[in-house]
Coordinates of N, CA and C in Angstrom, one line a residue:
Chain X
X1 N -9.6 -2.8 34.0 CA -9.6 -2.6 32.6 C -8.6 -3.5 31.9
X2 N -9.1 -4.3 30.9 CA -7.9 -4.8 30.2 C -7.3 -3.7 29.9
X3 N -5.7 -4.9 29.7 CA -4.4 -3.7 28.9 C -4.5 -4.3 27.3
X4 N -3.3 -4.0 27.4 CA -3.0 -4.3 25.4 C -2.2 -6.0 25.8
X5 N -3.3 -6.5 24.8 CA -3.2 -7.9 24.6 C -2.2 -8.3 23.5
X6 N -1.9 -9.5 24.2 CA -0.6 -10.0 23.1 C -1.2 -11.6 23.1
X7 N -0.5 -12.2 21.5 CA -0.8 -13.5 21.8 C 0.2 -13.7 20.4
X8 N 0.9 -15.2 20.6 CA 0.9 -15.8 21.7 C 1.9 -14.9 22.9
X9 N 2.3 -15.7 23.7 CA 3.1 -14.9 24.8 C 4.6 -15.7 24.7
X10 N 4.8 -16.7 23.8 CA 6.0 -17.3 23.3 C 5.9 -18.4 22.0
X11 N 6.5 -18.1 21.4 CA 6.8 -19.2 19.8 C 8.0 -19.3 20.0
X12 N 8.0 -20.8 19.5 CA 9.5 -21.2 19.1 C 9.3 -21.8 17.8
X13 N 9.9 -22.3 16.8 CA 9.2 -22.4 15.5 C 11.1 -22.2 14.6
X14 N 11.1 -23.3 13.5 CA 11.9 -23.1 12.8 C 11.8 -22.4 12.1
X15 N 13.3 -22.1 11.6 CA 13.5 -20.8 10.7 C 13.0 -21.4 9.2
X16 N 12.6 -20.6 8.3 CA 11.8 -20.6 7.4 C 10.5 -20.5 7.3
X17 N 10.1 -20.8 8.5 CA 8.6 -20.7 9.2 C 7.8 -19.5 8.8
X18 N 6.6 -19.5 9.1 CA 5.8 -18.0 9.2 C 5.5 -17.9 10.5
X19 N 5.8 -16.7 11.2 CA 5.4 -16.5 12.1 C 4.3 -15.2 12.4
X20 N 3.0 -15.3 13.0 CA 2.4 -14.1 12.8 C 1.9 -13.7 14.4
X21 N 2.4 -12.8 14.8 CA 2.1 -12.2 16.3 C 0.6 -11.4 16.6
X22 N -0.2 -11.3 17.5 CA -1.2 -10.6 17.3 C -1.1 -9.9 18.8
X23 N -1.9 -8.6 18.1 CA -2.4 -7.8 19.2 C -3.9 -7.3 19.4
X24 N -4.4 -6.9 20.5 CA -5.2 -6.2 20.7 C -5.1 -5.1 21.7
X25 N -5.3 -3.7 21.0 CA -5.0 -3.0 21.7 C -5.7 -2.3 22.6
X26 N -6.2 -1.6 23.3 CA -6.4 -0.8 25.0 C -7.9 -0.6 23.9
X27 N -9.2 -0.7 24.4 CA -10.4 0.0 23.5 C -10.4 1.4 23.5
X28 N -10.6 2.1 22.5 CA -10.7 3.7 22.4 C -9.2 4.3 22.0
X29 N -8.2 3.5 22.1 CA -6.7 3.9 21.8 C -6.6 3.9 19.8
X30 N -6.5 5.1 19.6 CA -6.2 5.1 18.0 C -5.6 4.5 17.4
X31 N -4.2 5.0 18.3 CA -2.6 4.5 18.3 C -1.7 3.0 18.5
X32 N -1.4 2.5 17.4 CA -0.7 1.0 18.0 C 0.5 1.1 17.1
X33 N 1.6 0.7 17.7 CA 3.0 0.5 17.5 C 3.6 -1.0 17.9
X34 N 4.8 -1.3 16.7 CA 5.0 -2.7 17.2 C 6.2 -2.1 17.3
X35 N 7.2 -3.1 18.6 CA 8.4 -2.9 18.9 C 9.3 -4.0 19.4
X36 N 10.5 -3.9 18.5 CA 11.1 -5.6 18.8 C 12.7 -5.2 20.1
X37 N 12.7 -5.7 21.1 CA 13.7 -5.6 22.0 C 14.8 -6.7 21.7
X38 N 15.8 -6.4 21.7 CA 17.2 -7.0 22.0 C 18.2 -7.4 23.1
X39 N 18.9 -7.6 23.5 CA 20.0 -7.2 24.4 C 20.9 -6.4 23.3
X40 N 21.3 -7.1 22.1 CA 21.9 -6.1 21.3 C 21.4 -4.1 21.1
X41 N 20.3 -4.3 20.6 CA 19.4 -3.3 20.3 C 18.8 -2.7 20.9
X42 N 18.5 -3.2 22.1 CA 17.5 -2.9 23.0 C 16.2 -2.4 22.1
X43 N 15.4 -1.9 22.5 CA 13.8 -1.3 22.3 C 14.0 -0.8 21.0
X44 N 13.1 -1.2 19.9 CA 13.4 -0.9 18.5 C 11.9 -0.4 17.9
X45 N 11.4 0.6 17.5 CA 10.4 0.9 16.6 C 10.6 0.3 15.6
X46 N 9.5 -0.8 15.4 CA 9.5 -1.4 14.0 C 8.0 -0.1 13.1
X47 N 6.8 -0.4 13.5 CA 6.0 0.4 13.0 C 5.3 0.8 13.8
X48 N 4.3 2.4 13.2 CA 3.2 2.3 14.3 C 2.0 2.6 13.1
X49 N 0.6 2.3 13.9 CA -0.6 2.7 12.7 C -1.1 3.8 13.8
X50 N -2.0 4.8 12.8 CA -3.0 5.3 13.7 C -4.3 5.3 13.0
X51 N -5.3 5.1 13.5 CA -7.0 4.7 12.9 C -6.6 3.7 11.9
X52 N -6.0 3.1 12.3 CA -5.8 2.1 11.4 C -4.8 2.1 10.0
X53 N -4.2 3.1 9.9 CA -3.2 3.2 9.0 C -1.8 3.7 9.4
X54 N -1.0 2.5 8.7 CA 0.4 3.0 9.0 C 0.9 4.1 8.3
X55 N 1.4 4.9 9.4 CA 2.2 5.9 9.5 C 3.6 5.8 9.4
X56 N 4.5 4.7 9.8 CA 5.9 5.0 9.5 C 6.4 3.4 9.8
X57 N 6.8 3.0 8.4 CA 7.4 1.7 8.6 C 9.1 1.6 8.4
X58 N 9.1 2.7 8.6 CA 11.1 2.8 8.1 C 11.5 2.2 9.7
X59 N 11.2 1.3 10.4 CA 12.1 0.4 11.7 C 11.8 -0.8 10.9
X60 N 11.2 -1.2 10.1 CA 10.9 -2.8 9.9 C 11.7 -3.2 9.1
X61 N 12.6 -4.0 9.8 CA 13.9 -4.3 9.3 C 13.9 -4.8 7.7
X62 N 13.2 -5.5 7.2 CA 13.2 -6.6 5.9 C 12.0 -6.8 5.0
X63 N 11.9 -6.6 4.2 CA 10.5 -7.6 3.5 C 9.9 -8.3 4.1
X64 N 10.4 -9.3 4.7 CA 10.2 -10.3 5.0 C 8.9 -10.3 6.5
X65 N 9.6 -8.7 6.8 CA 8.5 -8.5 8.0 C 7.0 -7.4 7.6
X66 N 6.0 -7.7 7.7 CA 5.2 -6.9 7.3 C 3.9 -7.3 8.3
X67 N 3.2 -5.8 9.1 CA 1.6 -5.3 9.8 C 0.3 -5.4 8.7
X68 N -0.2 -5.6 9.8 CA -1.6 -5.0 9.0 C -2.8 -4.8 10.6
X69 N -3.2 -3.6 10.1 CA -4.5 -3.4 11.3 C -5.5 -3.5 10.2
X70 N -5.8 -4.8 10.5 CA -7.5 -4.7 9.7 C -8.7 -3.9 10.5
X71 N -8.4 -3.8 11.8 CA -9.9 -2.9 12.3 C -9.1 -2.3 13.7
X72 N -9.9 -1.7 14.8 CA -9.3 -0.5 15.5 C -8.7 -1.5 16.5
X73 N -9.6 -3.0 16.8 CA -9.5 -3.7 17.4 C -8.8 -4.8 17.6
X74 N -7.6 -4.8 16.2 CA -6.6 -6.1 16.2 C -5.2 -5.8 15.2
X75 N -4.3 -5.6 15.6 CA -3.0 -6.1 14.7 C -2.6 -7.4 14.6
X76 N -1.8 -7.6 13.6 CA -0.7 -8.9 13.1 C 0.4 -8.2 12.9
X77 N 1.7 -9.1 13.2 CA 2.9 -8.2 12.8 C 2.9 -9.8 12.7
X78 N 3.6 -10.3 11.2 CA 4.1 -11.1 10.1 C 5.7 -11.1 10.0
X79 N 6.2 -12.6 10.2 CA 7.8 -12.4 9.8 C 7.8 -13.7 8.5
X80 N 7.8 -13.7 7.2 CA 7.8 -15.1 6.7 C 9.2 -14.7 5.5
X81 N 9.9 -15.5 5.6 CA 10.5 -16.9 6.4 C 11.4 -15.9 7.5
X82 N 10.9 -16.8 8.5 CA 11.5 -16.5 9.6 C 12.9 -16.8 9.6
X83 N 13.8 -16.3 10.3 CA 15.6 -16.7 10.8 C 15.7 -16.4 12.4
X84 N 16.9 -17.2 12.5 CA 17.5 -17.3 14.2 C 17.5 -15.8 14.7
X85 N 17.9 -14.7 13.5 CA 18.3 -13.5 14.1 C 17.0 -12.3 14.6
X86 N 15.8 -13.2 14.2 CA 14.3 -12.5 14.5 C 14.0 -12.6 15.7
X87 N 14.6 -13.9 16.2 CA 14.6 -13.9 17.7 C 15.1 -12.8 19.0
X88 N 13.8 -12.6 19.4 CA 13.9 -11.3 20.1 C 12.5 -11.3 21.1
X89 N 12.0 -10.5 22.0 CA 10.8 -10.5 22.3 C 9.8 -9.1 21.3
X90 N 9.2 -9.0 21.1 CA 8.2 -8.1 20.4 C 7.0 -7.8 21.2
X91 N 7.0 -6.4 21.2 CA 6.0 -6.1 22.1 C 4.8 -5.0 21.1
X92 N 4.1 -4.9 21.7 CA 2.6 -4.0 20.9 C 2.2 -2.8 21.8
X93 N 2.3 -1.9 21.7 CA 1.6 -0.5 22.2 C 0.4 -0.2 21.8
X94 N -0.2 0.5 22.7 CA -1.1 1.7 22.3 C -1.4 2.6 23.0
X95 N -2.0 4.2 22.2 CA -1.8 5.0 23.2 C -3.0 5.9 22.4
X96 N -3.9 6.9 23.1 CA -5.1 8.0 22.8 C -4.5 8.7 21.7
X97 N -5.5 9.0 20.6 CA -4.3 9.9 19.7 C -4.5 11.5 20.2
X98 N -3.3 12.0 20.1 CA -3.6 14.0 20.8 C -1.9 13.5 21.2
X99 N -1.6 15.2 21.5 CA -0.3 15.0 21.7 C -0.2 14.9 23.4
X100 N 1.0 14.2 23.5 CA 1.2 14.2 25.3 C 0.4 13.1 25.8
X101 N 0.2 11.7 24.8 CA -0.4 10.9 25.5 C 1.0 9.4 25.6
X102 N 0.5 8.9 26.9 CA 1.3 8.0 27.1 C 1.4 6.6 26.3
X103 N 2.1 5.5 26.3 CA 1.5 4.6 25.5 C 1.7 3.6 26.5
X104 N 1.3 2.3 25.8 CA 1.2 1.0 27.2 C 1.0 -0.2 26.4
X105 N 2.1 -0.2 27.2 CA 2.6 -2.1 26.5 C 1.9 -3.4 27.0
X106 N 1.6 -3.8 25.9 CA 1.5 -5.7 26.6 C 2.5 -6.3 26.9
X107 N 2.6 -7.4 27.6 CA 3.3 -7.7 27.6 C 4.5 -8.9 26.6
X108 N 4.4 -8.7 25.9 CA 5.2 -9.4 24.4 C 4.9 -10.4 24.2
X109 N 5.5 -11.1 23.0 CA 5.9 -12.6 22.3 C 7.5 -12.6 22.1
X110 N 7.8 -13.6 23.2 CA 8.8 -14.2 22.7 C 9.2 -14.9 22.2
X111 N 9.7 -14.6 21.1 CA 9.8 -15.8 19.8 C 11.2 -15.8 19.8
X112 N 11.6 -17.3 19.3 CA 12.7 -18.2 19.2 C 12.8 -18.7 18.2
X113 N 13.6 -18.5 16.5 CA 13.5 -18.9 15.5 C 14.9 -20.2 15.8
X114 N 14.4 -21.2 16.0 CA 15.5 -22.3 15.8 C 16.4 -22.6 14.3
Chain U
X1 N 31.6 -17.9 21.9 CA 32.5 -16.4 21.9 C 31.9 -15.1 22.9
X2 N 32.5 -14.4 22.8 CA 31.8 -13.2 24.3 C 30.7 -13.2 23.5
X3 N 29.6 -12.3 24.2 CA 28.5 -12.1 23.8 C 28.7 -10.1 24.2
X4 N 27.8 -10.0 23.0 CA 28.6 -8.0 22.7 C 26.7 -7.8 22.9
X5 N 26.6 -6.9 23.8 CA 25.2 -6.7 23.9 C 25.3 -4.8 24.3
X6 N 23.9 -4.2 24.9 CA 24.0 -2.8 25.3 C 24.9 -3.2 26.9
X7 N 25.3 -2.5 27.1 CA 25.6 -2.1 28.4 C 24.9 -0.9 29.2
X8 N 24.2 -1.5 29.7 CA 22.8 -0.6 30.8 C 23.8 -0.2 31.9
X9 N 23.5 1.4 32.9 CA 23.8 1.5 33.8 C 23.1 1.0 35.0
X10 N 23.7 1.0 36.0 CA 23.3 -0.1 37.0 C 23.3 0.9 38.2
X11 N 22.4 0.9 38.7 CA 21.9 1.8 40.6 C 21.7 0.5 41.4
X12 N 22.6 0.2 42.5 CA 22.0 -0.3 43.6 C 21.7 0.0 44.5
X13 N 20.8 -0.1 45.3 CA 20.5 0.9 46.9 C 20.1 -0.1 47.6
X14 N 20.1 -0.1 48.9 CA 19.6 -0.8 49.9 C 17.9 -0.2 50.1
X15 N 16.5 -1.4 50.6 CA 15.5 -0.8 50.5 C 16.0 0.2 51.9
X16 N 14.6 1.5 51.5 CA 14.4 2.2 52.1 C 15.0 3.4 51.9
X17 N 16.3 3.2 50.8 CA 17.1 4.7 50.5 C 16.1 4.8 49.6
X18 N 16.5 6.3 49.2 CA 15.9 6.7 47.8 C 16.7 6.7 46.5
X19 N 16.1 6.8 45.7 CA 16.9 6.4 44.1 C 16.6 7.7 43.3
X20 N 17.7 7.7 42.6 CA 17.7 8.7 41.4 C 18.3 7.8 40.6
X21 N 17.3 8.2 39.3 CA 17.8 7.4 38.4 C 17.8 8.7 36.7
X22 N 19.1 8.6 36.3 CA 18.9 9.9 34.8 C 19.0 9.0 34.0
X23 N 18.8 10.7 33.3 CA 18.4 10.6 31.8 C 19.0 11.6 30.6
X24 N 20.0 11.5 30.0 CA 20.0 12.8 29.2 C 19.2 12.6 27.6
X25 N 18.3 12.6 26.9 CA 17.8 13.1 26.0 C 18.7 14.1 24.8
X26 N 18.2 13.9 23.9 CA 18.9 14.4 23.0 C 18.3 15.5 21.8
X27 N 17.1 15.6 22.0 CA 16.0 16.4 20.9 C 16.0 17.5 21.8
X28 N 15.7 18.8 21.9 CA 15.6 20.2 22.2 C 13.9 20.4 21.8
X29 N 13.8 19.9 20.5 CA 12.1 20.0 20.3 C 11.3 18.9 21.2
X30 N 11.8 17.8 22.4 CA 10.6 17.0 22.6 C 10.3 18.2 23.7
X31 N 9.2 17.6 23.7 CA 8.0 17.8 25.0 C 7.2 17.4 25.6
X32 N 7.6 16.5 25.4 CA 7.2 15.1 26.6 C 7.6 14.1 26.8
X33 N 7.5 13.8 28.0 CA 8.7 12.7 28.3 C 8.1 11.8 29.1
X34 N 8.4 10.4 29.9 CA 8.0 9.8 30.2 C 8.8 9.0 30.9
X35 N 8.5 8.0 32.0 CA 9.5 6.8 32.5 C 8.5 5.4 32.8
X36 N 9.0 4.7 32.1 CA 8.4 3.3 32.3 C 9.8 2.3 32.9
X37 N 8.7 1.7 33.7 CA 9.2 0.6 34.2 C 9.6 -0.9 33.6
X38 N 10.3 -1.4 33.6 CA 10.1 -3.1 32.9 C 10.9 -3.9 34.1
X39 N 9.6 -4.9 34.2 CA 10.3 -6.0 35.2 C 10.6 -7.2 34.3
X40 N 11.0 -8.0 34.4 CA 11.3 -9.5 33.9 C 10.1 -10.1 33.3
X41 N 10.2 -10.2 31.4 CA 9.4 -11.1 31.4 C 8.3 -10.3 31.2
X42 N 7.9 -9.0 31.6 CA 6.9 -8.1 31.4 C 6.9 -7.1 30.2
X43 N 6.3 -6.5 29.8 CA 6.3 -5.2 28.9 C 6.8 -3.8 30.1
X44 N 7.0 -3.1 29.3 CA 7.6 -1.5 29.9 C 6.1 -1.0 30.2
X45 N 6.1 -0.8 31.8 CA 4.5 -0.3 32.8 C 5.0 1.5 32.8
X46 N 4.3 2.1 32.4 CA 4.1 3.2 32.6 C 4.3 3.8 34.1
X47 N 4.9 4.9 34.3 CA 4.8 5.6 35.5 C 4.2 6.4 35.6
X48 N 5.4 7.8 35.3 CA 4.5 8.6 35.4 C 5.2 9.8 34.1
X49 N 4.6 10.9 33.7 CA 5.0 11.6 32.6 C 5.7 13.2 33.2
X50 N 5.5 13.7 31.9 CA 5.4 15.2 32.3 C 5.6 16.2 30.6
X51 N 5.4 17.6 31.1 CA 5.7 17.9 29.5 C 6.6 19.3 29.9
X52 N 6.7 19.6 28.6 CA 7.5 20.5 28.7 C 7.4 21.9 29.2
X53 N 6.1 22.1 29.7 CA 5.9 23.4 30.3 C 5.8 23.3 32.1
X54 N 6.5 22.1 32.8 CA 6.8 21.9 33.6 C 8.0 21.4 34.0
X55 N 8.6 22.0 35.3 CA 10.1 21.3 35.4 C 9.7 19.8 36.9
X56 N 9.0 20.0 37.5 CA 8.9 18.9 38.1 C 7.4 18.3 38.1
X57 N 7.2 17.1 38.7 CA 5.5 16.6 38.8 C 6.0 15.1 39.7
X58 N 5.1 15.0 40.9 CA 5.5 14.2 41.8 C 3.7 13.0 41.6
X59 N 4.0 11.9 41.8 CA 3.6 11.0 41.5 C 3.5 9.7 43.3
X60 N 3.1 9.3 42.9 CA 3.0 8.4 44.5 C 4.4 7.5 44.8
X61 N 5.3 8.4 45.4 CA 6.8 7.8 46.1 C 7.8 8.1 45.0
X62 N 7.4 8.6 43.8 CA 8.3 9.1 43.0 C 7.8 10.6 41.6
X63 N 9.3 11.3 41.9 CA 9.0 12.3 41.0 C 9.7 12.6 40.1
X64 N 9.6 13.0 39.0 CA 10.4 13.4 37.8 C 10.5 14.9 37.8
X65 N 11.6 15.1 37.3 CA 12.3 16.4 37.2 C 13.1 16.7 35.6
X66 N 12.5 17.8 35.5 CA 13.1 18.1 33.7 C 14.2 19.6 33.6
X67 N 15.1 19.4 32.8 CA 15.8 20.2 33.1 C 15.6 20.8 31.6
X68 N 15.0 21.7 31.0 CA 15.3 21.7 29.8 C 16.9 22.0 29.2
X69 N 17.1 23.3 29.9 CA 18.5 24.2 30.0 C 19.7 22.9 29.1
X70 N 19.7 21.8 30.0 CA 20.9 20.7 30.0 C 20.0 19.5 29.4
X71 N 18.8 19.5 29.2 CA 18.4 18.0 28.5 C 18.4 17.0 29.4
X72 N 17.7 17.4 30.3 CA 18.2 16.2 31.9 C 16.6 16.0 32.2
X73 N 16.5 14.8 32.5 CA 15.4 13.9 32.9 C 15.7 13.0 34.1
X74 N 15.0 13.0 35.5 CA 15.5 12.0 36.3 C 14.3 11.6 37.1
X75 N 14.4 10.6 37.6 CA 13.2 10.3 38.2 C 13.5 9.3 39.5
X76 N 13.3 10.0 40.6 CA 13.4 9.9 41.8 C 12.5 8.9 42.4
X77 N 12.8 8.0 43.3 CA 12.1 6.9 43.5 C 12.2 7.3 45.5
X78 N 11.0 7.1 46.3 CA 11.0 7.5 47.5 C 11.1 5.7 48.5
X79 N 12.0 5.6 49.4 CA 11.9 4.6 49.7 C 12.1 3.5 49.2
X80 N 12.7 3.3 48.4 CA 12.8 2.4 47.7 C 12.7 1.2 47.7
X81 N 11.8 -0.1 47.1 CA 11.4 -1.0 47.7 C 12.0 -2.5 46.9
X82 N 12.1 -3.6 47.3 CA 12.5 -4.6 46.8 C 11.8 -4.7 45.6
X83 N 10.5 -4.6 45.4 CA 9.6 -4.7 43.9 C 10.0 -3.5 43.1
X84 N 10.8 -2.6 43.5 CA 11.0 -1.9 42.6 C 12.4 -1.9 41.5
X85 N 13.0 -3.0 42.0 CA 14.0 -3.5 41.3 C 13.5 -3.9 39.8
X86 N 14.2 -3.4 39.0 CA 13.8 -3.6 37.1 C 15.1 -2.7 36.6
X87 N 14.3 -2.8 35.1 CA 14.9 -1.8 33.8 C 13.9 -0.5 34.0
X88 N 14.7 0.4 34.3 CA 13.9 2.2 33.8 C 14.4 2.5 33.0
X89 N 13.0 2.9 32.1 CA 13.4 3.5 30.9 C 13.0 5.0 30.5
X90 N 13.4 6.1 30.0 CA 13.2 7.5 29.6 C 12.4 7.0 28.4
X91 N 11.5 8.1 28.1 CA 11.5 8.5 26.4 C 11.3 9.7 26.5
X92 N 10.9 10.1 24.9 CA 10.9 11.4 24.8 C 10.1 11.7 23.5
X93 N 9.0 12.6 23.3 CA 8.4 12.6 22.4 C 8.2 14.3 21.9
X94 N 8.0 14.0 20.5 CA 8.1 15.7 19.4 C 6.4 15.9 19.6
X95 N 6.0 16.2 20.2 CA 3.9 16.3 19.8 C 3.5 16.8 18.4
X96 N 4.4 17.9 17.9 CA 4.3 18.2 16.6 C 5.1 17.7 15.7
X97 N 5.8 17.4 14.8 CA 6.9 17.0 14.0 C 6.4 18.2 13.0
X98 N 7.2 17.9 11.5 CA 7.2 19.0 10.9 C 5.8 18.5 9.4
X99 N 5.1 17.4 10.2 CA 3.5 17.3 9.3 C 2.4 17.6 10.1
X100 N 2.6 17.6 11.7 CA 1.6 19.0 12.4 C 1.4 17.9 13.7
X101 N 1.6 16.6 13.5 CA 1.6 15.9 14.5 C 2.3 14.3 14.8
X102 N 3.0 13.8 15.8 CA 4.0 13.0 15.3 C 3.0 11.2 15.8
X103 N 2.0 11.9 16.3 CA 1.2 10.4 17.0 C 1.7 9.9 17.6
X104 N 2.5 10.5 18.7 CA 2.5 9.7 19.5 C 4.0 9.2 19.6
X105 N 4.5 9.1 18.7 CA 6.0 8.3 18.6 C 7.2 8.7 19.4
X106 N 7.4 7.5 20.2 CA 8.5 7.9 21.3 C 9.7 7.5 21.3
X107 N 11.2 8.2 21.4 CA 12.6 7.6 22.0 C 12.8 7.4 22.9
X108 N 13.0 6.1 22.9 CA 13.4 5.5 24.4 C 14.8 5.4 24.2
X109 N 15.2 6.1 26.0 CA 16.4 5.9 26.1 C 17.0 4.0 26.7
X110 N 18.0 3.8 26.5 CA 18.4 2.6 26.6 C 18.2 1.8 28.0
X111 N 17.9 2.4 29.2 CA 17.8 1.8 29.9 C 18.6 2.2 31.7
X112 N 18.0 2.0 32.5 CA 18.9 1.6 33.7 C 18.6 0.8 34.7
X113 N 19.3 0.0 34.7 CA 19.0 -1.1 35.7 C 19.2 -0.6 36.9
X114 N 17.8 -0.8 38.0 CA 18.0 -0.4 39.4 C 17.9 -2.1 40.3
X115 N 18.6 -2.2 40.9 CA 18.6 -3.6 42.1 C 18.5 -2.7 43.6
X116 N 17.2 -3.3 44.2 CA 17.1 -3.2 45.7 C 17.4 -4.4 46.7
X117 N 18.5 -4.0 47.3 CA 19.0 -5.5 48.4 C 18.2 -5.1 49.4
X118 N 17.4 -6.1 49.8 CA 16.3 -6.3 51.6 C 18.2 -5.9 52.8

């Protein structure tokens, strides 16, 4: 079974840049959440959608950063203009909607704002 | 200049001991919890779960144990093997919140780094 897809799987890209991350999540999974790790911060909820609507964007640090699930089948998570301090890896979940369901990570984008 | 980052606890074992690795949690309302793995370079792999109407659930070489009483989460690793060296991580999830359902949304705890020496 595929998992939850990520692309790219690394950017590096100057600051001021746009940077747009994509996912695709698990088929049949309601649930998709984006999540930015640190060594500072460690594991950060930026947002999550369910059937396609976000439900809670109070982790997304800035304007500057903004999702969109256009269908069940794809997210973007958007940083424009990018900065050095966005650098981080960002990962994508998804998980069955009902309570007591697990979720499951792709494996990230590591992005590197020069 | 230094570099200020989290500071993860650290378990070493030689393979073949067993590992315990905790967790203390902080919500009274979650009820489910979970431990994922992260190796290098990877996303956090799922283990195994459990909820709150049970205090233990055993999984293949490893089992988690909930304490509600003290807010304690641990997750026992059998034999422990060189590939099992990573970051483990807790979470902990509300099923309900106070709009009837929370979808899903989970606290992850910060982390613990386990190393297995051959």
């Amino acid at each position: 079974d595929a998992g939850v897809i990520q692309s790219p799987r690394h950017e590096v890209t100057e600051m001021g840049q746009e940077v747009t991350l994509r996912c695709k999540p698990i088929s049949g999974h309601n649930s998709l959440f984006w999540y930015r790790q640190t060594m500072m911060r460690g594991l950060e909820l930026l947002i999550y959608f369910n059937n396609n609507v976000p439900i809670d964007d109070s982790g997304m640090p800035e304007d500057r950063f903004s999702a969109k699930m256009p269908n069940a089948s794809f997210s973007t998570l958007k940083i424009q203009p990018s900065e050095p301090r966005d650098s981080a890896v960002y990962f994508c979940a998804s998980s069955q909607q009902g309570a007591s369901q697990p979720q499951h990570f792709g494996d990230g984008t590591r992005l590197s704002i020069l | 200049g230094e570099s200020v980052g989290l500071h993860l606890p650290t378990l070493s074992v030689q393979e073949g001991d067993n590992s315990i690795i905790n967790c203390a949690y902080s919500n009274s309302a979650s009820d489910y919890f979970i431990w994922y793995k992260q190796e290098s370079g990877k996303g956090p792999q799922f283990i195994i779960d459990i909820r709150s109407n049970m205090d233990k659930r055993q999984g293949q070489r490893v089992t988690v144990l909930l304490n509600k009483t003290v807010k304690h989460l641990s997750l026992q690793i059998a034999a422990t093997q060189p590939g099992d060296s990573a970051v483990y991580f807790c979470a902990e999830n509300v099923a309900r919140g106070a709009g009837g359902t929370s979808y899903g949304k989970l606290t992850f705890g910060q982390g613990t780094i386990l190393t297995v020496h051959p």
